[in-house]
mmCIF file of C-alpha atoms in Angstrom:
data_model
loop_
_atom_site.group_PDB
_atom_site.id
_atom_site.type_symbol
_atom_site.label_atom_id
_atom_site.label_comp_id
_atom_site.label_asym_id
_atom_site.label_seq_id
_atom_site.Cartn_x
_atom_site.Cartn_y
_atom_site.Cartn_z
ATOM 1 C CA MET A 1 14.039 -28.367 -16.177
ATOM 2 C CA LEU A 2 14.977 -25.910 -13.558
ATOM 3 C CA SER A 3 14.753 -26.124 -10.310
ATOM 4 C CA SER A 4 13.320 -23.943 -7.536
ATOM 5 C CA GLN A 5 16.049 -23.018 -6.097
ATOM 6 C CA ASP A 6 16.818 -21.915 -9.495
ATOM 7 C CA ILE A 7 13.585 -19.500 -9.821
ATOM 8 C CA GLU A 8 14.141 -17.812 -6.584
ATOM 9 C CA PHE A 9 17.780 -17.096 -7.595
ATOM 10 C CA PHE A 10 16.480 -15.242 -10.695
ATOM 11 C CA ILE A 11 13.463 -13.047 -8.846
ATOM 12 C CA THR A 12 16.357 -11.752 -6.578
ATOM 13 C CA VAL A 13 18.544 -10.568 -9.784
ATOM 14 C CA ALA A 14 14.109 -9.638 -11.615
ATOM 15 C CA ASP A 15 13.905 -7.512 -8.672
ATOM 16 C CA SER A 16 17.640 -5.752 -7.971
ATOM 17 C CA ARG A 17 18.940 -2.410 -10.420
ATOM 18 C CA SER A 18 21.870 -4.580 -11.224
ATOM 19 C CA LEU A 19 23.398 -7.968 -11.179
ATOM 20 C CA ALA A 20 26.411 -5.942 -8.957
ATOM 21 C CA ALA A 21 23.371 -5.778 -6.182
ATOM 22 C CA ALA A 22 21.818 -8.615 -6.668
ATOM 23 C CA ALA A 23 25.413 -10.310 -6.603
ATOM 24 C CA ARG A 24 24.717 -8.423 -3.236
ATOM 25 C CA LYS A 25 21.951 -9.449 -1.397
ATOM 26 C CA LEU A 26 22.511 -13.285 -2.443
ATOM 27 C CA ASN A 27 26.225 -12.403 -0.612
ATOM 28 C CA VAL A 28 28.036 -13.761 -4.035
ATOM 29 C CA THR A 29 30.614 -12.197 -6.700
ATOM 30 C CA PRO A 30 29.168 -10.800 -9.364
ATOM 31 C CA PRO A 31 31.090 -13.158 -11.875
ATOM 32 C CA SER A 32 29.141 -16.116 -10.107
ATOM 33 C CA VAL A 33 25.949 -14.113 -10.429
ATOM 34 C CA SER A 34 26.403 -13.964 -14.603
ATOM 35 C CA GLN A 35 27.558 -17.348 -14.866
ATOM 36 C CA ARG A 36 24.322 -19.142 -13.182
ATOM 37 C CA LEU A 37 22.370 -16.735 -14.864
ATOM 38 C CA GLN A 38 23.465 -18.194 -17.981
ATOM 39 C CA ASN A 39 23.608 -21.627 -17.671
ATOM 40 C CA ILE A 40 19.254 -20.743 -16.066
ATOM 41 C CA GLU A 41 19.318 -19.132 -19.991
ATOM 42 C CA ARG A 42 20.570 -21.630 -21.970
ATOM 43 C CA LYS A 43 18.263 -24.193 -19.379
ATOM 44 C CA LEU A 44 15.782 -22.863 -20.764
ATOM 45 C CA GLY A 45 16.946 -22.046 -24.503
ATOM 46 C CA VAL A 46 16.074 -17.886 -24.068
ATOM 47 C CA LYS A 47 17.455 -15.190 -23.257
ATOM 48 C CA LEU A 48 16.198 -13.260 -19.926
ATOM 49 C CA ILE A 49 18.135 -10.474 -19.030
ATOM 50 C CA ASP A 50 19.249 -7.336 -21.404
ATOM 51 C CA ARG A 51 22.783 -6.666 -19.850
ATOM 52 C CA ASN A 52 23.404 -3.386 -23.036
ATOM 53 C CA ALA A 53 22.351 -0.987 -20.569
ATOM 54 C CA ARG A 54 24.269 -0.491 -17.493
ATOM 55 C CA LEU A 55 20.818 -0.971 -15.069
ATOM 56 C CA THR A 56 19.598 -4.479 -15.929
ATOM 57 C CA SER A 57 16.015 -5.057 -17.657
ATOM 58 C CA LEU A 58 14.044 -7.944 -18.204
ATOM 59 C CA THR A 59 13.164 -9.211 -21.363
ATOM 60 C CA THR A 60 9.500 -10.778 -22.982
ATOM 61 C CA GLU A 61 10.359 -13.976 -21.993
ATOM 62 C CA GLY A 62 11.875 -12.384 -18.231
ATOM 63 C CA GLU A 63 9.319 -10.545 -17.234
ATOM 64 C CA VAL A 64 6.872 -13.765 -17.521
ATOM 65 C CA LEU A 65 9.450 -16.348 -15.713
ATOM 66 C CA ALA A 66 9.155 -13.758 -12.956
ATOM 67 C CA SER A 67 5.816 -13.354 -12.837
ATOM 68 C CA LYS A 68 4.896 -16.889 -13.224
ATOM 69 C CA GLY A 69 7.744 -18.242 -11.370
ATOM 70 C CA GLN A 70 6.745 -15.868 -8.252
ATOM 71 C CA GLN A 71 3.403 -18.200 -8.547
ATOM 72 C CA LEU A 72 5.744 -21.187 -8.581
ATOM 73 C CA LEU A 73 7.195 -20.491 -5.323
ATOM 74 C CA LYS A 74 3.589 -19.675 -2.979
ATOM 75 C CA ASP A 75 2.365 -22.733 -4.540
ATOM 76 C CA LEU A 76 5.242 -24.663 -3.710
ATOM 77 C CA GLU A 77 5.144 -23.642 -0.144
ATOM 78 C CA HIS A 78 1.052 -23.374 0.105
ATOM 79 C CA LEU A 79 1.227 -27.588 -0.995
ATOM 80 C CA THR A 80 4.160 -28.002 1.752
ATOM 81 C CA GLN A 81 1.995 -26.529 4.105
ATOM 82 C CA ASP A 82 -1.291 -28.060 3.652
ATOM 83 C CA VAL A 83 0.365 -31.256 3.504
ATOM 84 C CA SER A 84 2.579 -31.038 6.547
ATOM 85 C CA ASP A 85 1.610 -32.149 9.982
ATOM 86 C CA LYS A 86 2.046 -29.051 10.996
ATOM 87 C CA LYS A 87 0.268 -27.521 8.920
ATOM 88 C CA LEU A 88 -1.388 -25.049 11.528
ATOM 89 C CA ALA A 89 1.720 -23.973 12.522
ATOM 90 C CA ILE A 90 2.125 -19.901 11.713
ATOM 91 C CA SER A 91 6.604 -20.197 10.425
ATOM 92 C CA GLY A 92 7.816 -18.715 6.865
ATOM 93 C CA GLU A 93 7.629 -15.205 6.487
ATOM 94 C CA LEU A 94 5.263 -12.953 5.673
ATOM 95 C CA LYS A 95 5.541 -9.592 3.165
ATOM 96 C CA LEU A 96 2.827 -6.635 3.459
ATOM 97 C CA VAL A 97 2.813 -3.820 1.925
ATOM 98 C CA SER A 98 1.273 -0.506 3.329
ATOM 99 C CA SER A 99 0.257 3.392 2.519
ATOM 100 C CA LEU A 100 2.995 5.329 4.717
ATOM 101 C CA GLY A 101 0.914 7.034 7.845
ATOM 102 C CA PHE A 102 -1.929 3.447 8.001
ATOM 103 C CA GLY A 103 0.594 1.179 8.087
ATOM 104 C CA GLU A 104 3.215 3.525 10.466
ATOM 105 C CA LYS A 105 -0.204 3.732 12.599
ATOM 106 C CA HIS A 106 -1.893 0.277 12.539
ATOM 107 C CA ILE A 107 -0.494 -1.983 10.574
ATOM 108 C CA GLY A 108 3.202 -1.976 12.186
ATOM 109 C CA PRO A 109 1.834 -2.433 15.854
ATOM 110 C CA LEU A 110 -0.764 -5.192 14.337
ATOM 111 C CA ALA A 111 2.350 -6.780 12.958
ATOM 112 C CA ALA A 112 4.386 -6.433 15.892
ATOM 113 C CA GLU A 113 1.721 -8.163 17.631
ATOM 114 C CA PHE A 114 1.414 -10.869 15.451
ATOM 115 C CA GLN A 115 5.538 -12.037 15.174
ATOM 116 C CA SER A 116 5.037 -12.275 18.754
ATOM 117 C CA LEU A 117 2.298 -14.787 19.148
ATOM 118 C CA TYR A 118 4.445 -16.806 16.163
ATOM 119 C CA PRO A 119 8.162 -16.667 17.518
ATOM 120 C CA SER A 120 8.924 -18.513 13.691
ATOM 121 C CA LEU A 121 7.411 -16.324 11.785
ATOM 122 C CA ARG A 122 9.197 -13.486 9.978
ATOM 123 C CA ILE A 123 7.142 -10.470 9.178
ATOM 124 C CA GLU A 124 8.892 -8.019 5.936
ATOM 125 C CA LEU A 125 6.840 -4.284 6.466
ATOM 126 C CA PHE A 126 7.478 -2.169 2.987
ATOM 127 C CA LEU A 127 5.588 1.505 3.551
ATOM 128 C CA SER A 128 5.523 3.646 0.751
ATOM 129 C CA ASP A 129 3.386 7.021 -0.122
ATOM 130 C CA ILE A 130 2.823 4.962 -3.321
ATOM 131 C CA PRO A 131 2.563 1.290 -2.178
ATOM 132 C CA LYS A 132 2.149 -0.806 -5.540
ATOM 133 C CA TRP A 133 2.186 -4.430 -6.394
ATOM 134 C CA SER A 134 4.566 -5.639 -7.899
ATOM 135 C CA ALA A 135 4.417 -8.887 -10.460
ATOM 136 C CA HIS A 136 7.909 -9.980 -9.565
ATOM 137 C CA ASN A 137 8.438 -9.164 -5.978
ATOM 138 C CA SER A 138 4.237 -8.683 -4.586
ATOM 139 C CA PRO A 139 3.295 -9.297 -0.998
ATOM 140 C CA ASP A 140 1.127 -11.258 0.617
ATOM 141 C CA ILE A 141 -1.248 -8.645 1.448
ATOM 142 C CA MET A 142 -1.109 -5.093 0.527
ATOM 143 C CA PHE A 143 -2.979 -2.610 3.072
ATOM 144 C CA TYR A 144 -5.328 -0.275 0.375
ATOM 145 C CA ILE A 145 -6.886 3.250 1.366
ATOM 146 C CA GLY A 146 -8.085 4.702 -1.437
ATOM 147 C CA HIS A 147 -9.672 3.995 -5.096
ATOM 148 C CA LEU A 148 -8.398 0.975 -6.010
ATOM 149 C CA GLN A 149 -7.385 0.865 -10.208
ATOM 150 C CA ASP A 150 -6.852 -3.166 -10.143
ATOM 151 C CA SER A 151 -9.741 -5.431 -10.677
ATOM 152 C CA ALA A 152 -7.700 -8.072 -10.707
ATOM 153 C CA LEU A 153 -6.624 -8.514 -7.185
ATOM 154 C CA LYS A 154 -8.928 -9.874 -4.223
ATOM 155 C CA ARG A 155 -10.368 -6.682 -1.723
ATOM 156 C CA ILE A 156 -11.648 -7.392 1.733
ATOM 157 C CA VAL A 157 -13.161 -4.428 3.300
ATOM 158 C CA LEU A 158 -11.547 -4.418 6.562
ATOM 159 C CA SER A 159 -13.257 -0.854 7.587
ATOM 160 C CA LYS A 160 -15.466 1.803 5.979
ATOM 161 C CA ASN A 161 -13.596 5.495 6.233
ATOM 162 C CA ARG A 162 -14.528 8.588 4.617
ATOM 163 C CA ARG A 163 -12.761 11.806 4.002
ATOM 164 C CA LEU A 164 -13.075 14.978 5.669
ATOM 165 C CA LEU A 165 -12.527 18.340 4.867
ATOM 166 C CA LEU A 166 -10.533 20.059 7.594
ATOM 167 C CA ALA A 167 -8.968 23.029 8.961
ATOM 168 C CA SER A 168 -7.822 24.681 12.614
ATOM 169 C CA PRO A 169 -9.767 27.364 13.978
ATOM 170 C CA GLU A 170 -7.291 29.859 14.222
ATOM 171 C CA TYR A 171 -6.828 29.539 10.777
ATOM 172 C CA LEU A 172 -10.721 30.320 10.268
ATOM 173 C CA LYS A 173 -10.505 33.470 11.851
ATOM 174 C CA SER A 174 -8.836 34.707 9.363
ATOM 175 C CA ALA A 175 -10.019 32.581 6.056
ATOM 176 C CA PRO A 176 -12.318 33.999 3.962
ATOM 177 C CA PRO A 177 -15.832 33.362 3.508
ATOM 178 C CA LEU A 178 -16.240 29.213 2.690
ATOM 179 C CA ASP A 179 -19.646 28.437 2.092
ATOM 180 C CA GLU A 180 -19.819 26.138 -1.121
ATOM 181 C CA PRO A 181 -16.806 24.330 -2.388
ATOM 182 C CA GLN A 182 -16.171 26.696 -4.977
ATOM 183 C CA ASP A 183 -15.050 29.005 -1.835
ATOM 184 C CA LEU A 184 -12.330 26.634 -1.965
ATOM 185 C CA GLU A 185 -10.365 28.752 -5.075
ATOM 186 C CA LEU A 186 -10.357 31.698 -2.276
ATOM 187 C CA HIS A 187 -8.203 29.565 0.473
ATOM 188 C CA ARG A 188 -4.948 28.308 1.365
ATOM 189 C CA CYS A 189 -5.035 24.341 0.889
ATOM 190 C CA ILE A 190 -2.582 21.459 1.542
ATOM 191 C CA ALA A 191 -2.649 18.238 -0.836
ATOM 192 C CA LEU A 192 -1.513 14.994 0.367
ATOM 193 C CA ARG A 193 0.096 13.478 -2.462
ATOM 194 C CA GLU A 194 -0.314 9.445 -2.578
ATOM 195 C CA ASN A 195 -1.174 6.482 -4.310
ATOM 196 C CA ASP A 196 -0.600 8.465 -7.570
ATOM 197 C CA GLU A 197 -4.138 9.856 -7.411
ATOM 198 C CA ASP A 198 -4.974 12.918 -8.272
ATOM 199 C CA ALA A 199 -4.349 15.360 -5.343
ATOM 200 C CA THR A 200 -5.330 18.751 -6.715
ATOM 201 C CA MET A 201 -8.531 18.115 -7.551
ATOM 202 C CA TRP A 202 -11.534 18.048 -4.667
ATOM 203 C CA ARG A 203 -14.199 16.159 -5.096
ATOM 204 C CA LEU A 204 -17.459 16.629 -3.233
ATOM 205 C CA THR A 205 -21.038 16.071 -3.012
ATOM 206 C CA HIS A 206 -24.256 17.780 -1.685
ATOM 207 C CA ILE A 207 -25.351 15.119 0.792
ATOM 208 C CA ASP A 208 -28.800 16.332 0.468
ATOM 209 C CA THR A 209 -29.038 16.846 -3.129
ATOM 210 C CA GLN A 210 -26.491 14.547 -4.736
ATOM 211 C CA ARG A 211 -24.887 17.595 -6.559
ATOM 212 C CA GLU A 212 -21.800 16.233 -7.211
ATOM 213 C CA THR A 213 -19.164 19.711 -7.821
ATOM 214 C CA SER A 214 -15.295 19.486 -8.806
ATOM 215 C CA VAL A 215 -13.264 21.919 -7.626
ATOM 216 C CA ARG A 216 -8.777 22.441 -9.141
ATOM 217 C CA VAL A 217 -7.229 23.633 -5.893
ATOM 218 C CA VAL A 218 -3.502 25.236 -6.293
ATOM 219 C CA PRO A 219 -2.117 23.828 -2.796
ATOM 220 C CA VAL A 220 0.173 26.310 -1.468
ATOM 221 C CA LEU A 221 1.366 23.411 0.478
ATOM 222 C CA SER A 222 2.033 19.728 -0.562
ATOM 223 C CA SER A 223 3.600 16.647 0.809
ATOM 224 C CA ASN A 224 4.021 13.306 0.075
ATOM 225 C CA VAL A 225 3.460 12.114 4.062
ATOM 226 C CA SER A 226 0.297 12.725 5.887
ATOM 227 C CA ARG A 227 1.727 13.353 9.073
ATOM 228 C CA VAL A 228 3.230 16.980 7.429
ATOM 229 C CA THR A 229 0.186 18.035 6.495
ATOM 230 C CA LYS A 230 -2.214 17.654 8.980
ATOM 231 C CA ASN A 231 0.480 19.050 11.264
ATOM 232 C CA TRP A 232 0.323 22.048 8.602
ATOM 233 C CA CYS A 233 -3.224 22.028 8.810
ATOM 234 C CA ILE A 234 -3.254 22.258 12.625
ATOM 235 C CA ASP A 235 -0.611 25.523 12.400
ATOM 236 C CA GLY A 236 -3.171 26.737 10.476
ATOM 237 C CA GLN A 237 -1.532 26.662 7.354
ATOM 238 C CA GLY A 238 -4.850 25.915 5.410
ATOM 239 C CA ILE A 239 -7.750 23.192 4.188
ATOM 240 C CA ILE A 240 -6.670 19.865 3.918
ATOM 241 C CA GLN A 241 -8.466 16.847 3.449
ATOM 242 C CA ARG A 242 -8.409 13.732 5.449
ATOM 243 C CA SER A 243 -9.222 10.080 6.301
ATOM 244 C CA GLU A 244 -11.467 10.332 9.208
ATOM 245 C CA TRP A 245 -9.649 7.338 11.046
ATOM 246 C CA ASP A 246 -6.608 9.552 10.746
ATOM 247 C CA VAL A 247 -8.095 13.166 12.854
ATOM 248 C CA LYS A 248 -10.283 11.266 15.083
ATOM 249 C CA GLU A 249 -8.062 12.422 18.097
ATOM 250 C CA GLU A 250 -8.203 15.636 16.739
ATOM 251 C CA LEU A 251 -11.127 15.907 15.847
ATOM 252 C CA LYS A 252 -12.083 15.370 20.051
ATOM 253 C CA THR A 253 -9.546 17.858 20.922
ATOM 254 C CA GLY A 254 -10.684 20.870 18.431
ATOM 255 C CA LYS A 255 -7.536 20.884 17.254
ATOM 256 C CA LEU A 256 -8.865 20.965 13.753
ATOM 257 C CA VAL A 257 -12.853 21.048 13.245
ATOM 258 C CA ARG A 258 -14.497 19.988 9.636
ATOM 259 C CA VAL A 259 -15.663 22.831 6.702
ATOM 260 C CA LEU A 260 -18.842 22.308 5.006
ATOM 261 C CA PRO A 261 -19.828 19.448 6.337
ATOM 262 C CA GLU A 262 -23.084 19.508 4.292
ATOM 263 C CA TYR A 263 -20.490 18.165 1.492
ATOM 264 C CA GLN A 264 -18.485 14.652 1.707
ATOM 265 C CA LEU A 265 -15.775 13.364 -0.426
ATOM 266 C CA GLN A 266 -14.882 10.938 -1.749
ATOM 267 C CA GLU A 267 -15.444 7.604 0.544
ATOM 268 C CA ALA A 268 -12.022 5.361 0.929
ATOM 269 C CA ASP A 269 -11.962 2.168 3.045
ATOM 270 C CA ILE A 270 -9.499 0.324 4.055
ATOM 271 C CA VAL A 271 -8.852 -2.732 2.288
ATOM 272 C CA ALA A 272 -6.518 -5.944 2.234
ATOM 273 C CA LEU A 273 -5.759 -6.704 -0.434
ATOM 274 C CA LEU A 274 -4.053 -10.248 -2.100
ATOM 275 C CA SER A 275 -3.366 -12.411 -4.776
ATOM 276 C CA SER A 276 -5.507 -15.682 -3.602
ATOM 277 C CA ASP A 277 -9.139 -16.493 -2.819
ATOM 278 C CA GLN A 278 -9.854 -17.639 0.346
ATOM 279 C CA PHE A 279 -8.985 -21.314 -0.519
ATOM 280 C CA HIS A 280 -5.641 -20.715 -1.714
ATOM 281 C CA ARG A 281 -4.554 -18.722 0.418
ATOM 282 C CA SER A 282 -1.462 -20.243 3.723
ATOM 283 C CA GLN A 283 -2.342 -20.827 7.028
ATOM 284 C CA LYS A 284 0.229 -17.540 8.153
ATOM 285 C CA VAL A 285 -1.421 -15.343 5.368
ATOM 286 C CA SER A 286 -5.517 -16.160 6.514
ATOM 287 C CA ALA A 287 -4.489 -15.897 10.095
ATOM 288 C CA PHE A 288 -2.802 -12.360 9.924
ATOM 289 C CA LEU A 289 -5.741 -11.355 8.097
ATOM 290 C CA ASP A 290 -7.824 -12.817 10.514
ATOM 291 C CA TYR A 291 -6.081 -11.141 13.786
ATOM 292 C CA VAL A 292 -6.443 -7.643 12.024
ATOM 293 C CA LYS A 293 -9.502 -7.920 11.143
ATOM 294 C CA GLN A 294 -10.561 -8.658 14.893
ATOM 295 C CA LYS A 295 -7.681 -5.825 15.992
ATOM 296 C CA LEU A 296 -8.230 -3.368 13.844
ATOM 297 C CA PRO A 297 -12.014 -1.853 14.697
ATOM 298 C CA ALA A 298 -10.721 -0.928 17.918
ATOM 299 C CA ARG A 299 -8.408 0.615 17.379
ATOM 300 C CA LEU A 300 -9.623 3.331 14.541
#
């Protein structure tokens, strides 16, 4: 029978590129990792890791153990919290994932504020231009902006958000006319490559007629970092589409202006994604989620 320590050990191995990398994480020698892994495989009577390749990969049984084991550990943590006299104490580890720009500007500061309120809590924030939910090492909360493909996750809207087409006044002074979406093909366009979205297909809907138009732009500049693309736009390098929360200050100061304002882009609500429903969340997850819902609107 596997212990919780066995499961924690295997999840670390599953989340590592090699047994040597797992040994470094666990601060032990590679032979000891290999020996303990073999003991676990003997307990179960199945092979969990394919060691034929230079980099380890999980067998089908290994995939099941990593995925189910992660949930078992979370359930065990929740059970411990439920029967503990300190149920309301916010402690342990909280794992967060967020898109790069939004996480840097908003989730990072909110996480630091929250941790200062609960010193026994450890928060790990992972930022990525392509935030994904990992079955082997799933976060407690993932903050996401844009179209959501994985409908199995619980989705909580934190704030409504829309995307805008923008340019600098300096760029528009010498740019070709821009009256219809098709005119974008004659302009310098800047693409932000994030969330595995098609960054060069811009879809616009006329606000009054609801007529939809799709334009395939050929970006002269592209990046996976939103701050870089926004700075290019401010410097007069071309047209971008950005979330409204990220350009409020630039619109206010006139550094950027909206183009084709009679058209709207696809909405991109700011959401929190969780694997569990409200009745099965740990106290720390619920508390941080409530904190973000309370503080975030004032920051946007």
